[in-house]
Amino acid sequence: MNDRPDPADAIDLGHPNSARVYDYFLGGTANWAIDRVLGDKLSELVPIIRTGAQVNREFLGRAVRYAVGNGITQFLDLGSGVPTVGNVHEVADEIDPDSRCVYVDREPVAVAHARILLERDGDPDRHAVLQADLRDVDAVWKAALATGVLDPSRPIGLLMVSVLHFLDPQDEVSEVVAQYRELLPPGSHLVISHATLDAVPEAELRQFEAGVELYRASGIAASPRDRDTIRAYFGDFALAEPGLTWLPEWQAAGHQVLLRERPEACCFVGGLGIKG
């Protein structure tokens, strides 16, 4: 492991990064001043954005618990971001101590922190982290399998939580997700959450659009998409109940959930599809 390149060497402190801004919204410390400046500006334009990050984290935990409860014992988390409370392997291990997880992110800070976490608390036979761009599907898939953590003959929980709206253009996103769907073994679960402006009131829409423009001006691709487009990412996978819905509504019974009374305010929809 000593010959492994240090991801910290590649950190770009000249530009904000979506993973580090997300970490800032969640109250983490793996972010820099440039990320916090953008985060604060975004919060001024769209105050709900911090809560939206927390809602995504809650959804991730519920989706992992649902998947493990339905026989999924191994996960591939794409665009996993900076580790914080309720990481995939931690949630899964609570239910199945033999669960497995491979984290993938292209952000050096996220990868460095994940490696520290896993080297301290993880099991190298069951957990791994890769620095890679999820758009390079073949390379990511081969590298994930090469870790020895995932068994491609058994169902996999593939997680794309709060990441696809940071990819452009739309045609490329659809093709990337389709390639992963094709690679997944039968019985696999595909979890997606995605930003949308579908329910933003007309009076507030300009502010939300200004937030998107601010992301883009900072060098971060940001593309909220409509519900039909997001639903198409699941292809012919059967959606678990309640289908594609606002995140606070997804499998929320028995859980403490932010924005339960105003689920559409989070501006995120999500779901879990099952490969037949």
mmCIF file of C-alpha atoms in Angstrom:
data_model
loop_
_atom_site.group_PDB
_atom_site.id
_atom_site.type_symbol
_atom_site.label_atom_id
_atom_site.label_comp_id
_atom_site.label_asym_id
_atom_site.label_seq_id
_atom_site.Cartn_x
_atom_site.Cartn_y
_atom_site.Cartn_z
ATOM 1 C CA MET A 1 0.000 0.000 0.000
ATOM 2 C CA ASN A 2 2.990 2.343 0.408
ATOM 3 C CA ASP A 3 3.469 2.691 -3.373
ATOM 4 C CA ARG A 4 -0.034 4.065 -3.790
ATOM 5 C CA PRO A 5 -0.127 7.699 -5.004
ATOM 6 C CA ASP A 6 -1.373 10.139 -2.400
ATOM 7 C CA PRO A 7 -4.669 11.638 -3.606
ATOM 8 C CA ALA A 8 -3.970 14.727 -1.533
ATOM 9 C CA ASP A 9 -1.212 15.596 -4.019
ATOM 10 C CA ALA A 10 -3.884 16.257 -6.651
ATOM 11 C CA ILE A 11 -6.125 18.552 -4.584
ATOM 12 C CA ASP A 12 -7.189 21.635 -6.514
ATOM 13 C CA LEU A 13 -7.546 24.474 -4.033
ATOM 14 C CA GLY A 14 -8.098 27.027 -6.769
ATOM 15 C CA HIS A 15 -11.672 25.955 -7.387
ATOM 16 C CA PRO A 16 -14.557 24.765 -5.170
ATOM 17 C CA ASN A 17 -15.567 21.135 -5.439
ATOM 18 C CA SER A 18 -19.066 19.679 -5.233
ATOM 19 C CA ALA A 19 -18.071 16.902 -2.788
ATOM 20 C CA ARG A 20 -16.391 19.355 -0.432
ATOM 21 C CA VAL A 21 -19.275 21.838 -0.640
ATOM 22 C CA TYR A 22 -21.655 18.959 0.153
ATOM 23 C CA ASP A 23 -19.461 18.077 3.141
ATOM 24 C CA TYR A 24 -19.728 21.693 4.292
ATOM 25 C CA PHE A 25 -23.521 21.586 4.039
ATOM 26 C CA LEU A 26 -23.503 18.458 6.205
ATOM 27 C CA GLY A 27 -21.383 20.166 8.853
ATOM 28 C CA GLY A 28 -18.175 18.341 7.988
ATOM 29 C CA THR A 29 -14.604 19.619 8.170
ATOM 30 C CA ALA A 30 -13.129 18.226 4.927
ATOM 31 C CA ASN A 31 -13.563 21.472 3.034
ATOM 32 C CA TRP A 32 -11.596 24.630 2.330
ATOM 33 C CA ALA A 33 -12.374 28.338 2.443
ATOM 34 C CA ILE A 34 -13.156 28.383 -1.272
ATOM 35 C CA ASP A 35 -15.780 25.659 -0.746
ATOM 36 C CA ARG A 36 -17.313 27.459 2.216
ATOM 37 C CA VAL A 37 -17.527 30.731 0.293
ATOM 38 C CA LEU A 38 -19.499 29.020 -2.475
ATOM 39 C CA GLY A 39 -21.609 27.154 0.070
ATOM 40 C CA ASP A 40 -22.517 30.363 1.867
ATOM 41 C CA LYS A 41 -23.418 32.113 -1.393
ATOM 42 C CA LEU A 42 -25.594 29.174 -2.420
ATOM 43 C CA SER A 43 -27.290 29.179 0.983
ATOM 44 C CA GLU A 44 -28.103 32.868 0.614
ATOM 45 C CA LEU A 45 -29.784 32.223 -2.716
ATOM 46 C CA VAL A 46 -31.435 28.917 -1.769
ATOM 47 C CA PRO A 47 -31.662 28.539 2.032
ATOM 48 C CA ILE A 48 -33.158 25.034 1.750
ATOM 49 C CA ILE A 49 -29.965 23.698 0.132
ATOM 50 C CA ARG A 50 -28.352 22.650 3.436
ATOM 51 C CA THR A 51 -31.458 20.745 4.458
ATOM 52 C CA GLY A 52 -31.495 19.151 1.011
ATOM 53 C CA ALA A 53 -28.042 17.710 1.672
ATOM 54 C CA GLN A 54 -29.227 16.266 4.983
ATOM 55 C CA VAL A 55 -32.345 14.818 3.346
ATOM 56 C CA ASN A 56 -30.121 13.054 0.832
ATOM 57 C CA ARG A 57 -28.065 11.566 3.644
ATOM 58 C CA GLU A 58 -31.208 10.296 5.344
ATOM 59 C CA PHE A 59 -32.406 8.769 2.065
ATOM 60 C CA LEU A 60 -29.074 7.025 1.571
ATOM 61 C CA GLY A 61 -29.350 5.356 4.967
ATOM 62 C CA ARG A 62 -32.923 4.193 4.389
ATOM 63 C CA ALA A 63 -32.070 2.873 0.926
ATOM 64 C CA VAL A 64 -29.111 0.874 2.241
ATOM 65 C CA ARG A 65 -31.218 -0.572 5.041
ATOM 66 C CA TYR A 66 -33.948 -1.512 2.561
ATOM 67 C CA ALA A 67 -31.435 -3.180 0.258
ATOM 68 C CA VAL A 68 -29.771 -5.188 3.037
ATOM 69 C CA GLY A 69 -33.187 -6.185 4.317
ATOM 70 C CA ASN A 70 -33.918 -7.563 0.873
ATOM 71 C CA GLY A 71 -30.773 -9.624 0.543
ATOM 72 C CA ILE A 72 -28.216 -7.162 -0.837
ATOM 73 C CA THR A 73 -24.933 -7.627 1.013
ATOM 74 C CA GLN A 74 -22.498 -5.752 -1.258
ATOM 75 C CA PHE A 75 -22.518 -2.155 -2.459
ATOM 76 C CA LEU A 76 -20.807 0.013 -5.055
ATOM 77 C CA ASP A 77 -21.154 3.675 -4.052
ATOM 78 C CA LEU A 78 -20.426 5.994 -6.999
ATOM 79 C CA GLY A 79 -19.659 9.629 -6.239
ATOM 80 C CA SER A 80 -19.522 8.660 -2.580
ATOM 81 C CA GLY A 81 -18.144 12.020 -1.444
ATOM 82 C CA VAL A 82 -16.377 12.807 1.809
ATOM 83 C CA PRO A 83 -17.126 10.249 4.560
ATOM 84 C CA THR A 84 -19.429 11.537 7.274
ATOM 85 C CA VAL A 85 -21.901 10.055 9.755
ATOM 86 C CA GLY A 86 -23.884 7.141 8.335
ATOM 87 C CA ASN A 87 -21.518 5.866 5.642
ATOM 88 C CA VAL A 88 -22.778 2.990 3.520
ATOM 89 C CA HIS A 89 -20.595 0.331 5.119
ATOM 90 C CA GLU A 90 -21.503 1.530 8.612
ATOM 91 C CA VAL A 91 -25.243 1.376 7.918
ATOM 92 C CA ALA A 92 -24.981 -2.004 6.192
ATOM 93 C CA ASP A 93 -22.743 -3.480 8.907
ATOM 94 C CA GLU A 94 -25.350 -2.701 11.553
ATOM 95 C CA ILE A 95 -27.649 -5.197 9.841
ATOM 96 C CA ASP A 96 -25.145 -7.578 8.252
ATOM 97 C CA PRO A 97 -21.637 -7.565 9.771
ATOM 98 C CA ASP A 98 -20.350 -9.367 6.670
ATOM 99 C CA SER A 99 -21.558 -6.719 4.209
ATOM 100 C CA ARG A 100 -19.153 -5.307 1.639
ATOM 101 C CA CYS A 101 -18.702 -1.900 0.046
ATOM 102 C CA VAL A 102 -16.518 -0.218 -2.576
ATOM 103 C CA TYR A 103 -16.524 3.588 -2.581
ATOM 104 C CA VAL A 104 -15.694 5.512 -5.753
ATOM 105 C CA ASP A 105 -15.036 9.232 -6.082
ATOM 106 C CA ARG A 106 -12.843 11.408 -8.277
ATOM 107 C CA GLU A 107 -12.308 14.074 -5.594
ATOM 108 C CA PRO A 108 -8.903 13.547 -3.898
ATOM 109 C CA VAL A 109 -10.075 14.826 -0.504
ATOM 110 C CA ALA A 110 -13.004 12.398 -0.477
ATOM 111 C CA VAL A 111 -10.730 9.495 -1.386
ATOM 112 C CA ALA A 112 -8.067 10.418 1.160
ATOM 113 C CA HIS A 113 -10.594 10.703 3.984
ATOM 114 C CA ALA A 114 -12.312 7.468 2.991
ATOM 115 C CA ARG A 115 -8.994 5.625 3.022
ATOM 116 C CA ILE A 116 -8.184 6.977 6.476
ATOM 117 C CA LEU A 117 -11.608 5.899 7.729
ATOM 118 C CA LEU A 118 -11.378 2.413 6.267
ATOM 119 C CA GLU A 119 -7.775 1.851 7.341
ATOM 120 C CA ARG A 120 -8.765 2.830 10.873
ATOM 121 C CA ASP A 121 -12.136 1.155 11.228
ATOM 122 C CA GLY A 122 -12.716 -0.975 8.137
ATOM 123 C CA ASP A 123 -11.904 -4.469 6.962
ATOM 124 C CA PRO A 124 -9.710 -4.518 3.808
ATOM 125 C CA ASP A 125 -11.326 -7.776 2.740
ATOM 126 C CA ARG A 126 -14.796 -6.187 2.848
ATOM 127 C CA HIS A 127 -14.270 -2.479 2.124
ATOM 128 C CA ALA A 128 -12.291 -0.500 -0.439
ATOM 129 C CA VAL A 129 -12.090 2.988 -1.939
ATOM 130 C CA LEU A 130 -11.119 3.980 -5.475
ATOM 131 C CA GLN A 131 -10.238 7.308 -7.017
ATOM 132 C CA ALA A 132 -11.949 7.264 -10.401
ATOM 133 C CA ASP A 133 -14.449 9.099 -12.581
ATOM 134 C CA LEU A 134 -17.768 7.243 -12.606
ATOM 135 C CA ARG A 135 -18.226 8.206 -16.267
ATOM 136 C CA ASP A 136 -15.432 5.792 -17.190
ATOM 137 C CA VAL A 137 -17.722 2.834 -16.665
ATOM 138 C CA ASP A 138 -15.452 0.008 -17.828
ATOM 139 C CA ALA A 139 -12.487 1.251 -15.808
ATOM 140 C CA VAL A 140 -14.577 1.746 -12.659
ATOM 141 C CA TRP A 141 -16.225 -1.667 -12.971
ATOM 142 C CA LYS A 142 -12.952 -3.512 -13.553
ATOM 143 C CA ALA A 143 -11.204 -1.669 -10.730
ATOM 144 C CA ALA A 144 -14.092 -2.321 -8.344
ATOM 145 C CA LEU A 145 -14.036 -6.042 -9.108
ATOM 146 C CA ALA A 146 -10.235 -6.127 -8.903
ATOM 147 C CA THR A 147 -10.435 -5.143 -5.232
ATOM 148 C CA GLY A 148 -11.846 -8.599 -4.522
ATOM 149 C CA VAL A 149 -14.536 -6.993 -2.372
ATOM 150 C CA LEU A 150 -17.413 -7.473 -4.831
ATOM 151 C CA ASP A 151 -18.655 -10.770 -6.218
ATOM 152 C CA PRO A 152 -20.076 -10.137 -9.727
ATOM 153 C CA SER A 153 -22.075 -13.360 -9.599
ATOM 154 C CA ARG A 154 -24.256 -11.997 -6.792
ATOM 155 C CA PRO A 155 -26.607 -8.963 -6.668
ATOM 156 C CA ILE A 156 -25.005 -5.589 -6.005
ATOM 157 C CA GLY A 157 -26.447 -2.412 -4.542
ATOM 158 C CA LEU A 158 -25.345 0.362 -6.908
ATOM 159 C CA LEU A 159 -25.662 3.821 -5.355
ATOM 160 C CA MET A 160 -25.824 7.081 -7.322
ATOM 161 C CA VAL A 161 -26.982 9.442 -4.602
ATOM 162 C CA SER A 162 -26.851 13.194 -5.266
ATOM 163 C CA VAL A 163 -24.265 12.843 -8.027
ATOM 164 C CA LEU A 164 -25.869 12.578 -11.473
ATOM 165 C CA HIS A 165 -27.008 16.218 -11.516
ATOM 166 C CA PHE A 166 -23.318 17.163 -11.387
ATOM 167 C CA LEU A 167 -22.713 15.442 -14.728
ATOM 168 C CA ASP A 168 -23.251 16.860 -18.217
ATOM 169 C CA PRO A 169 -24.422 16.533 -20.907
ATOM 170 C CA GLN A 170 -27.735 14.719 -20.497
ATOM 171 C CA ASP A 171 -27.088 12.202 -23.299
ATOM 172 C CA GLU A 172 -23.839 11.135 -21.665
ATOM 173 C CA VAL A 173 -25.519 10.701 -18.270
ATOM 174 C CA SER A 174 -28.205 8.458 -19.742
ATOM 175 C CA GLU A 175 -25.594 6.326 -21.499
ATOM 176 C CA VAL A 176 -23.410 6.027 -18.403
ATOM 177 C CA VAL A 177 -26.290 4.874 -16.205
ATOM 178 C CA ALA A 178 -27.451 2.451 -18.918
ATOM 179 C CA GLN A 179 -23.985 0.880 -19.033
ATOM 180 C CA TYR A 180 -24.001 0.300 -15.287
ATOM 181 C CA ARG A 181 -27.519 -1.184 -15.461
ATOM 182 C CA GLU A 182 -26.296 -3.630 -18.088
ATOM 183 C CA LEU A 183 -23.309 -4.722 -15.985
ATOM 184 C CA LEU A 184 -25.299 -5.340 -12.807
ATOM 185 C CA PRO A 185 -26.168 -8.959 -11.998
ATOM 186 C CA PRO A 186 -29.864 -9.933 -11.807
ATOM 187 C CA GLY A 187 -31.450 -9.018 -8.493
ATOM 188 C CA SER A 188 -29.236 -5.961 -8.083
ATOM 189 C CA HIS A 189 -30.613 -2.728 -6.619
ATOM 190 C CA LEU A 190 -30.027 0.674 -8.256
ATOM 191 C CA VAL A 191 -30.443 3.669 -5.934
ATOM 192 C CA ILE A 192 -30.648 7.173 -7.416
ATOM 193 C CA SER A 193 -31.422 10.586 -5.967
ATOM 194 C CA HIS A 194 -31.409 13.635 -8.213
ATOM 195 C CA ALA A 195 -32.087 17.357 -7.985
ATOM 196 C CA THR A 196 -35.168 18.726 -9.728
ATOM 197 C CA LEU A 197 -36.853 22.119 -9.909
ATOM 198 C CA ASP A 198 -40.218 20.622 -10.910
ATOM 199 C CA ALA A 199 -42.039 21.761 -7.758
ATOM 200 C CA VAL A 200 -40.317 25.078 -7.115
ATOM 201 C CA PRO A 201 -42.952 27.846 -6.921
ATOM 202 C CA GLU A 202 -42.808 30.314 -9.777
ATOM 203 C CA ALA A 203 -42.015 33.150 -7.367
ATOM 204 C CA GLU A 204 -38.871 31.333 -6.151
ATOM 205 C CA LEU A 205 -37.731 29.752 -9.410
ATOM 206 C CA ARG A 206 -35.388 32.556 -10.381
ATOM 207 C CA GLN A 207 -33.471 32.183 -7.108
ATOM 208 C CA PHE A 208 -33.030 28.450 -7.654
ATOM 209 C CA GLU A 209 -31.912 29.019 -11.231
ATOM 210 C CA ALA A 210 -29.423 31.594 -9.954
ATOM 211 C CA GLY A 211 -28.055 28.914 -7.619
ATOM 212 C CA VAL A 212 -27.539 26.570 -10.559
ATOM 213 C CA GLU A 213 -25.820 29.366 -12.484
ATOM 214 C CA LEU A 214 -23.557 30.045 -9.478
ATOM 215 C CA TYR A 215 -22.474 26.386 -9.414
ATOM 216 C CA ARG A 216 -21.661 26.546 -13.112
ATOM 217 C CA ALA A 217 -19.815 29.853 -12.819
ATOM 218 C CA SER A 218 -17.666 28.202 -10.136
ATOM 219 C CA GLY A 219 -16.696 25.408 -12.518
ATOM 220 C CA ILE A 220 -19.153 22.800 -11.209
ATOM 221 C CA ALA A 221 -21.576 21.282 -13.693
ATOM 222 C CA ALA A 222 -25.061 21.442 -12.190
ATOM 223 C CA SER A 223 -28.130 20.228 -14.032
ATOM 224 C CA PRO A 224 -31.397 19.689 -12.168
ATOM 225 C CA ARG A 225 -33.633 17.554 -14.380
ATOM 226 C CA ASP A 226 -37.330 16.824 -14.677
ATOM 227 C CA ARG A 227 -38.985 13.807 -13.136
ATOM 228 C CA ASP A 228 -39.478 11.943 -16.441
ATOM 229 C CA THR A 229 -35.791 12.216 -17.271
ATOM 230 C CA ILE A 230 -34.798 10.932 -13.837
ATOM 231 C CA ARG A 231 -37.286 8.055 -14.048
ATOM 232 C CA ALA A 232 -35.707 6.987 -17.339
ATOM 233 C CA TYR A 233 -32.377 6.395 -15.584
ATOM 234 C CA PHE A 234 -33.910 3.281 -14.007
ATOM 235 C CA GLY A 235 -34.648 1.775 -17.424
ATOM 236 C CA ASP A 236 -36.816 -1.324 -17.087
ATOM 237 C CA PHE A 237 -35.838 -1.937 -13.457
ATOM 238 C CA ALA A 238 -38.890 -2.445 -11.238
ATOM 239 C CA LEU A 239 -39.204 0.397 -8.735
ATOM 240 C CA ALA A 240 -39.674 -0.513 -5.094
ATOM 241 C CA GLU A 241 -42.569 1.233 -3.351
ATOM 242 C CA PRO A 242 -43.362 4.094 -3.342
ATOM 243 C CA GLY A 243 -41.634 4.485 -6.708
ATOM 244 C CA LEU A 244 -39.809 7.640 -7.736
ATOM 245 C CA THR A 245 -40.822 10.201 -5.149
ATOM 246 C CA TRP A 246 -39.675 13.137 -3.051
ATOM 247 C CA LEU A 247 -36.896 11.864 -0.795
ATOM 248 C CA PRO A 248 -38.690 12.512 2.531
ATOM 249 C CA GLU A 249 -41.536 10.289 1.274
ATOM 250 C CA TRP A 250 -39.390 7.303 0.335
ATOM 251 C CA GLN A 251 -39.723 4.401 2.809
ATOM 252 C CA ALA A 252 -40.058 6.952 5.603
ATOM 253 C CA ALA A 253 -42.378 5.068 7.954
ATOM 254 C CA GLY A 254 -40.773 4.570 11.360
ATOM 255 C CA HIS A 255 -37.902 6.969 10.626
ATOM 256 C CA GLN A 256 -37.188 10.518 11.700
ATOM 257 C CA VAL A 257 -37.317 12.476 8.454
ATOM 258 C CA LEU A 258 -36.656 16.120 7.683
ATOM 259 C CA LEU A 259 -39.302 17.963 5.641
ATOM 260 C CA ARG A 260 -41.895 15.247 6.194
ATOM 261 C CA GLU A 261 -44.661 17.863 6.007
ATOM 262 C CA ARG A 262 -43.211 19.586 2.927
ATOM 263 C CA PRO A 263 -41.355 16.840 1.064
ATOM 264 C CA GLU A 264 -41.260 18.675 -2.262
ATOM 265 C CA ALA A 265 -39.312 21.524 -0.624
ATOM 266 C CA CYS A 266 -36.141 19.423 -0.677
ATOM 267 C CA CYS A 267 -36.049 19.603 -4.518
ATOM 268 C CA PHE A 268 -34.825 16.015 -4.729
ATOM 269 C CA VAL A 269 -36.547 12.887 -5.964
ATOM 270 C CA GLY A 270 -35.240 9.380 -5.620
ATOM 271 C CA GLY A 271 -36.021 5.730 -5.824
ATOM 272 C CA LEU A 272 -34.697 2.198 -5.824
ATOM 273 C CA GLY A 273 -34.923 -0.013 -8.892
ATOM 274 C CA ILE A 274 -34.531 -3.792 -8.919
ATOM 275 C CA LYS A 275 -33.061 -5.668 -11.876
ATOM 276 C CA GLY A 276 -35.163 -8.628 -12.937
#
